[in-house]
Short mmCIF file of C-alpha atoms and ligand atoms in Angstrom, two decimals:
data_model
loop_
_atom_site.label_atom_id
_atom_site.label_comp_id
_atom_site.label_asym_id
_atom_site.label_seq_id
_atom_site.Cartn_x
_atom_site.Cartn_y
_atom_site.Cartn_z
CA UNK A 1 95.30 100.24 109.25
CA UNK A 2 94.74 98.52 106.06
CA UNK A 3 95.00 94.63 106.15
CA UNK A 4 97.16 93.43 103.09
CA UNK A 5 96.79 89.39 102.52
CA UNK A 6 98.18 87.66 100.43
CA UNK A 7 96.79 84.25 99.35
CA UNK A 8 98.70 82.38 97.60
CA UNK A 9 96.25 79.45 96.93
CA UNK A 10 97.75 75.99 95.65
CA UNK A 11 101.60 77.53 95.04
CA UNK A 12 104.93 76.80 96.72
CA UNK A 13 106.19 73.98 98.67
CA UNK A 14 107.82 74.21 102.48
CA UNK A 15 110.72 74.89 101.43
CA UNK A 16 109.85 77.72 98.80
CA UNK A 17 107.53 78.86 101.56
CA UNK A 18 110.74 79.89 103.86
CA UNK A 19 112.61 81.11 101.27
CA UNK A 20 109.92 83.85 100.46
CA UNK A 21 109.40 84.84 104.19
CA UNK A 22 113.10 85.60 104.37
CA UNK A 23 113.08 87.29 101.08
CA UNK A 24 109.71 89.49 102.42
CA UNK A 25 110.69 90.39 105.69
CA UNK A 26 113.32 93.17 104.94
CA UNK A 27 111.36 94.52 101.78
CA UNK A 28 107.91 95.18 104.38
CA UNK A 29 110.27 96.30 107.79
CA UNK A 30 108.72 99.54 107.49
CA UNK A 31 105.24 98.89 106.20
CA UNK A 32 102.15 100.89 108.03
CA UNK A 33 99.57 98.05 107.13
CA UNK A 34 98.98 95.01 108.41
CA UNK A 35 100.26 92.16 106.14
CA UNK A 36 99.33 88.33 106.02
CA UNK A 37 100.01 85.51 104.17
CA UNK A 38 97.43 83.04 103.57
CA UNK A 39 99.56 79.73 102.72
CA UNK A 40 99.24 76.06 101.46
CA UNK A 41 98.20 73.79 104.72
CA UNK A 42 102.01 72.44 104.37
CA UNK A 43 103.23 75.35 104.42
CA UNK A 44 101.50 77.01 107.92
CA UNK A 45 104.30 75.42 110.38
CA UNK A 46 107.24 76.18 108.42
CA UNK A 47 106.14 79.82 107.24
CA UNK A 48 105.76 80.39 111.68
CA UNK A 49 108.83 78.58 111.98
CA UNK A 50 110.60 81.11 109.46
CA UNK A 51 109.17 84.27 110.80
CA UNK A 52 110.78 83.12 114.70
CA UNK A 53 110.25 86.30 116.62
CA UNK A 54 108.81 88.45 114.07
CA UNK A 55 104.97 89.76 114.27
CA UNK A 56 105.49 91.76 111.18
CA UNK A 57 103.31 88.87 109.21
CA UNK A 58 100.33 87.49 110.42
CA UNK A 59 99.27 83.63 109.44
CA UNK A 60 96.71 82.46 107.59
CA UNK A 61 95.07 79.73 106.05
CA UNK A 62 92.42 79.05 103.05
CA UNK A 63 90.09 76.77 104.09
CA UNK A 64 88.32 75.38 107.68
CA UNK A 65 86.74 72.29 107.98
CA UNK A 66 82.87 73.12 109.28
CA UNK A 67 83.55 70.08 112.11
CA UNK A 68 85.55 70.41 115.45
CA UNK A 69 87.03 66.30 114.32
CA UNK A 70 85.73 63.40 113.59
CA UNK A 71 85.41 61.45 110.32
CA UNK A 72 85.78 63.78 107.86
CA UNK A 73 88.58 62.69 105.01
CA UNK A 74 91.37 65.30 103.91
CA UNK A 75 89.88 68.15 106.13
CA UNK A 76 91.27 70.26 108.37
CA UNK A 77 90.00 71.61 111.70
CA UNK A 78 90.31 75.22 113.73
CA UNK A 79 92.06 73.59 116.23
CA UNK A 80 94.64 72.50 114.25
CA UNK A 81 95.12 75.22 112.68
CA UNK A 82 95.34 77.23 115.92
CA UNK A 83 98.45 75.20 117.08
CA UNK A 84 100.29 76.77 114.63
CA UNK A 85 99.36 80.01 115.51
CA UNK A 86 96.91 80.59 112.89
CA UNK A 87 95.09 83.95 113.08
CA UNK A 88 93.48 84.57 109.70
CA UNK A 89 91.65 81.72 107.52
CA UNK A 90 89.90 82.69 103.75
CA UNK A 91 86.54 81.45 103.68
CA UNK A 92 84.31 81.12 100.80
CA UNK A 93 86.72 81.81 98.07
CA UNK A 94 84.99 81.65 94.86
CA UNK A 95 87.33 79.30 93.84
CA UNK A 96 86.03 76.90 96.06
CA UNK A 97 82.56 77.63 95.39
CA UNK A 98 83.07 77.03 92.02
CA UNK A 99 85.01 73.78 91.94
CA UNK A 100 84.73 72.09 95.71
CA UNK A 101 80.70 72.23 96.41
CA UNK A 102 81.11 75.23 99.13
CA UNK A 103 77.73 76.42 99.63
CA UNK A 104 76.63 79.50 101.19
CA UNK A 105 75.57 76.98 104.18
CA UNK A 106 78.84 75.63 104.43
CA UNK A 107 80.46 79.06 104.16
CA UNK A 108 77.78 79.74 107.25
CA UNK A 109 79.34 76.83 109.12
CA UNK A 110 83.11 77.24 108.14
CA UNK A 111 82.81 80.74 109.27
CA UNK A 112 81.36 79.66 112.95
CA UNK A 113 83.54 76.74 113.08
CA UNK A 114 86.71 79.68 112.63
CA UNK A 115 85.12 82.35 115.23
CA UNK A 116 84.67 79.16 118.00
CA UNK A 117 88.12 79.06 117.87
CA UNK A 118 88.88 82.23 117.81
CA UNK A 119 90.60 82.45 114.18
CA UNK A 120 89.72 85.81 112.47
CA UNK A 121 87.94 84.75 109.06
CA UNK A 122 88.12 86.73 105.91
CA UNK A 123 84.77 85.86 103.98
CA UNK A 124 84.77 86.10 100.56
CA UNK A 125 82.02 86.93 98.02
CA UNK A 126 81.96 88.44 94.72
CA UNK A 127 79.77 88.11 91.52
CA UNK A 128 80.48 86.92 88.12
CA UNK A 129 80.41 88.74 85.02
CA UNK A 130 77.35 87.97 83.90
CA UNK A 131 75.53 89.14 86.95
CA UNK A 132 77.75 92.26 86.73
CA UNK A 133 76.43 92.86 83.41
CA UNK A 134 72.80 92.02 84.18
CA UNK A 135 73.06 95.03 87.31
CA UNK A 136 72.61 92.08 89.92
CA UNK A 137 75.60 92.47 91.68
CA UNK A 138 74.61 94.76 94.74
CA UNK A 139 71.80 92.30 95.06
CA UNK A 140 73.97 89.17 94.43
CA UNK A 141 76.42 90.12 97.13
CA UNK A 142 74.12 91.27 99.89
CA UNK A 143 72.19 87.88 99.42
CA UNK A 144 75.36 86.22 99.82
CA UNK A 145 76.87 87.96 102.76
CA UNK A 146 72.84 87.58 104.50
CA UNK A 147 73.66 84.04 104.15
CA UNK A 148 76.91 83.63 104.76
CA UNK A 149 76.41 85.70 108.40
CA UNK A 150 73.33 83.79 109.09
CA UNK A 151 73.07 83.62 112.65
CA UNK A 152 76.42 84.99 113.46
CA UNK A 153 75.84 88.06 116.03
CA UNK A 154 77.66 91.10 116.40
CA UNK A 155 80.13 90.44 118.65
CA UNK A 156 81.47 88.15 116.20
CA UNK A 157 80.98 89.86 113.27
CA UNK A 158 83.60 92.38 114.42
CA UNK A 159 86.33 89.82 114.02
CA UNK A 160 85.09 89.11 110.33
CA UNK A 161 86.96 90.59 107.12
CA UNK A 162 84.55 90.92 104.57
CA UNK A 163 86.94 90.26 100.60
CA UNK A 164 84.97 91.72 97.85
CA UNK A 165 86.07 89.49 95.01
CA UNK A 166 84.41 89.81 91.50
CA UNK A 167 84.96 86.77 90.02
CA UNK A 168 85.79 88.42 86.40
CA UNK A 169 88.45 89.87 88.19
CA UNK A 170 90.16 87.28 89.71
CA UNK A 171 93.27 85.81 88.10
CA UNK A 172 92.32 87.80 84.85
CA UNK A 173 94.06 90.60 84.49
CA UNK A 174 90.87 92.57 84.85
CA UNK A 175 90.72 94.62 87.97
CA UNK A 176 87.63 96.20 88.65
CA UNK A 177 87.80 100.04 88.46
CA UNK A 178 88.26 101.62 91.57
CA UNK A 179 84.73 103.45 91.33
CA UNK A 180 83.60 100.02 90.63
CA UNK A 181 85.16 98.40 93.51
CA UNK A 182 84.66 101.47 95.68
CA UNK A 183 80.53 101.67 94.78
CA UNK A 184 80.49 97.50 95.65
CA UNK A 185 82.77 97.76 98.83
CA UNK A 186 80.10 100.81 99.88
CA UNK A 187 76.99 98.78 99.21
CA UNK A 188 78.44 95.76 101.37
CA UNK A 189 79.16 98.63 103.88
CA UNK A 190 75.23 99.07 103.80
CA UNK A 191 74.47 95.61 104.17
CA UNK A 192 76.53 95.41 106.91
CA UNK A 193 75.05 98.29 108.84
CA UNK A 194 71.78 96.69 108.01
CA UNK A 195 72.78 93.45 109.71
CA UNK A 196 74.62 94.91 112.69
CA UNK A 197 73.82 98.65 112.93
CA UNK A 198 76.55 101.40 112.29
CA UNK A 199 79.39 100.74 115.04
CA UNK A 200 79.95 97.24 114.01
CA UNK A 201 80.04 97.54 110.65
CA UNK A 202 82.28 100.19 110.60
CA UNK A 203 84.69 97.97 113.08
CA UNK A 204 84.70 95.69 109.79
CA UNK A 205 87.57 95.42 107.47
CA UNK A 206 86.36 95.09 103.45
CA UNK A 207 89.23 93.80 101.33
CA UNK A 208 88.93 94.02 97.44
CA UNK A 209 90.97 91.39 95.61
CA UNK A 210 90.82 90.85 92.17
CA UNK A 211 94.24 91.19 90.34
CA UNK A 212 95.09 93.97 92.61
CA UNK A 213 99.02 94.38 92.13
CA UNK A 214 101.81 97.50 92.90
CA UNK A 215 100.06 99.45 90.06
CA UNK A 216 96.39 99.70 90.71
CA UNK A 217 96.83 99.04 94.64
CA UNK A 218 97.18 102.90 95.41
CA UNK A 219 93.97 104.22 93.67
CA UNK A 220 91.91 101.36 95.12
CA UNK A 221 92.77 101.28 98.50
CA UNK A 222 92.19 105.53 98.41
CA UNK A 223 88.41 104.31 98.33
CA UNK A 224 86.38 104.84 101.85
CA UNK A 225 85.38 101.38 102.40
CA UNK A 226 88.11 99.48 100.51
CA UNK A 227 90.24 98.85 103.71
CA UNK A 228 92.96 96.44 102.21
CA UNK A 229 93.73 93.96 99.68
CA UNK A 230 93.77 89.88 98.98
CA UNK A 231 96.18 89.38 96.47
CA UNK A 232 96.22 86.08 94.66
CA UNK A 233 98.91 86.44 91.44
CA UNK A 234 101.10 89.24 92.85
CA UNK A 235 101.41 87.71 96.22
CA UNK A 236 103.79 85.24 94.88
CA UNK A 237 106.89 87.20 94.22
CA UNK A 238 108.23 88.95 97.27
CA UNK A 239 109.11 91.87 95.70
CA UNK A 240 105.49 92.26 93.79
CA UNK A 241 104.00 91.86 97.22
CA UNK A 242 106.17 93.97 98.97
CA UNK A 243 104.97 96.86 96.16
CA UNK A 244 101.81 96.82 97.52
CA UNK A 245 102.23 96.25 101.39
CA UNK A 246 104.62 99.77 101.01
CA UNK A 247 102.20 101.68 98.49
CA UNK A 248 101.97 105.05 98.29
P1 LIG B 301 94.37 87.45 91.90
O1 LIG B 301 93.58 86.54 92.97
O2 LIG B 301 95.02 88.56 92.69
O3 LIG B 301 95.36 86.52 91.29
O4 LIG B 301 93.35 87.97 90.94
C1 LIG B 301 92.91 87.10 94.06
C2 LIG B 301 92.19 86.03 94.83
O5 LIG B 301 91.59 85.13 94.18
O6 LIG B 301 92.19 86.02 96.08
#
């Protein structure tokens, strides 16, 4: 099964939040992937709250504070997350990279911080266009993922969800091809393997996400080790999302 998450980084308040989980629901009743929706902090109790019985969308969040508690200013910890019945959290977005200091050590610690508490994380990497260009980015991205799994062993791994996210592609319009995406998503594949041997790796999930929407979702998710999709733009709209949670 393919895991479809959306993330729907800083957009829509509580209340919008519940109005889009009613709106989603019916559109996805008989969807064959898994879906999630990666929300706003604010939004994680009333998004649970809205979806009562159902188990038809998992919960996530974007961001995990590296610390169990303590004195750490507008973070927020696995355990809190966890009383709302959190099971996925984005780590390492290259958002965050980019603009709030993450580092591949505190993508390292994030990501232990989620498996201690038994939240599944969904680590992001991805390279920017100028690395693409250069023919770094098989390079780039195994450095990163070496770093970002530092330590972590194999029995954890297996609850990771590796998000191959070229940063060219992200919010741009630009998808990556699929041969592109596939080729990248197969050399993280490798990596993997290299890090954990064959079994584990293949137990892995690897999401593409880059302007993925109902069009292109098809074609790229056809690709062996392109096992789902993190959907930034098109996660938004229920109907958009619902296009690719029921593709072909
Ligand atoms: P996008 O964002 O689908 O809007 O390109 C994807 C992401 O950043 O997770």
């Amino acid at each position: 099964m393919n895991l479809i998450a959306g993330n729907w980084k800083m957009n829509k308040t509580a209340r919008e939040a519940r109005e889009f989980v009613a709106e989603l629901l019916p559109l996805i009743k008989d969807s064959k992937e898994e879906v999630a929706l990666c929300v706003p902090f604010t939004c994680l109790g009333y998004v649970r709250e809205a979806l009562g019985n159902s188990s038809a969308i998992k919960l996530g969040a974007q961001n995990v504070s590296w610390a169990d508690k303590g004195a750490f200013t507008g973070e927020i910890s696995a355990d809190m997350l966890k009383e709302f019945g959190v099971d996925y959290v984005i780590i390492g977005h290259s958002e965050r990279r980019q603009m709030f200091g993450d580092t591949d050590e505190t993508v390292n610690a994030r990501l232990s911080a989620a498996l201690r508490h038994d939240i599944s994380p969904i680590l992001c990497v991805g390279e920017t266009l100028e690395t693409r260009k250069n023919g770094n980015a098989d390079a780039f991205i195994s450095a990163q993922l070496r770093a970002a799994l530092k330590d972590i062993d194999a029995e954890n791994a297996r609850k990771i969800t590796i998000a191959y996210e070229p940063i060219w592609a992200i919010g741009t319009g630009l998808t990556a091809t699929p041969d592109q995406a596939g080729e990248t998503a197969d050399g993280i594949r490798e990596t993997l393997v290299a890090l954990y041997g064959k079994e584990t790796a293949d137990s892995m999930r690897i999401l593409y996400g880059g302007s993925m929407n109902g069009g292109n979702a098809a074609e790229l998710l056809k690709r062996k080790n392109i096992n789902g999709g993190l959907i930034g733009g098109a996660s938004l709209k229920p109907s958009d999302f619902a296009l690719i949670v029921n593709h072909e």
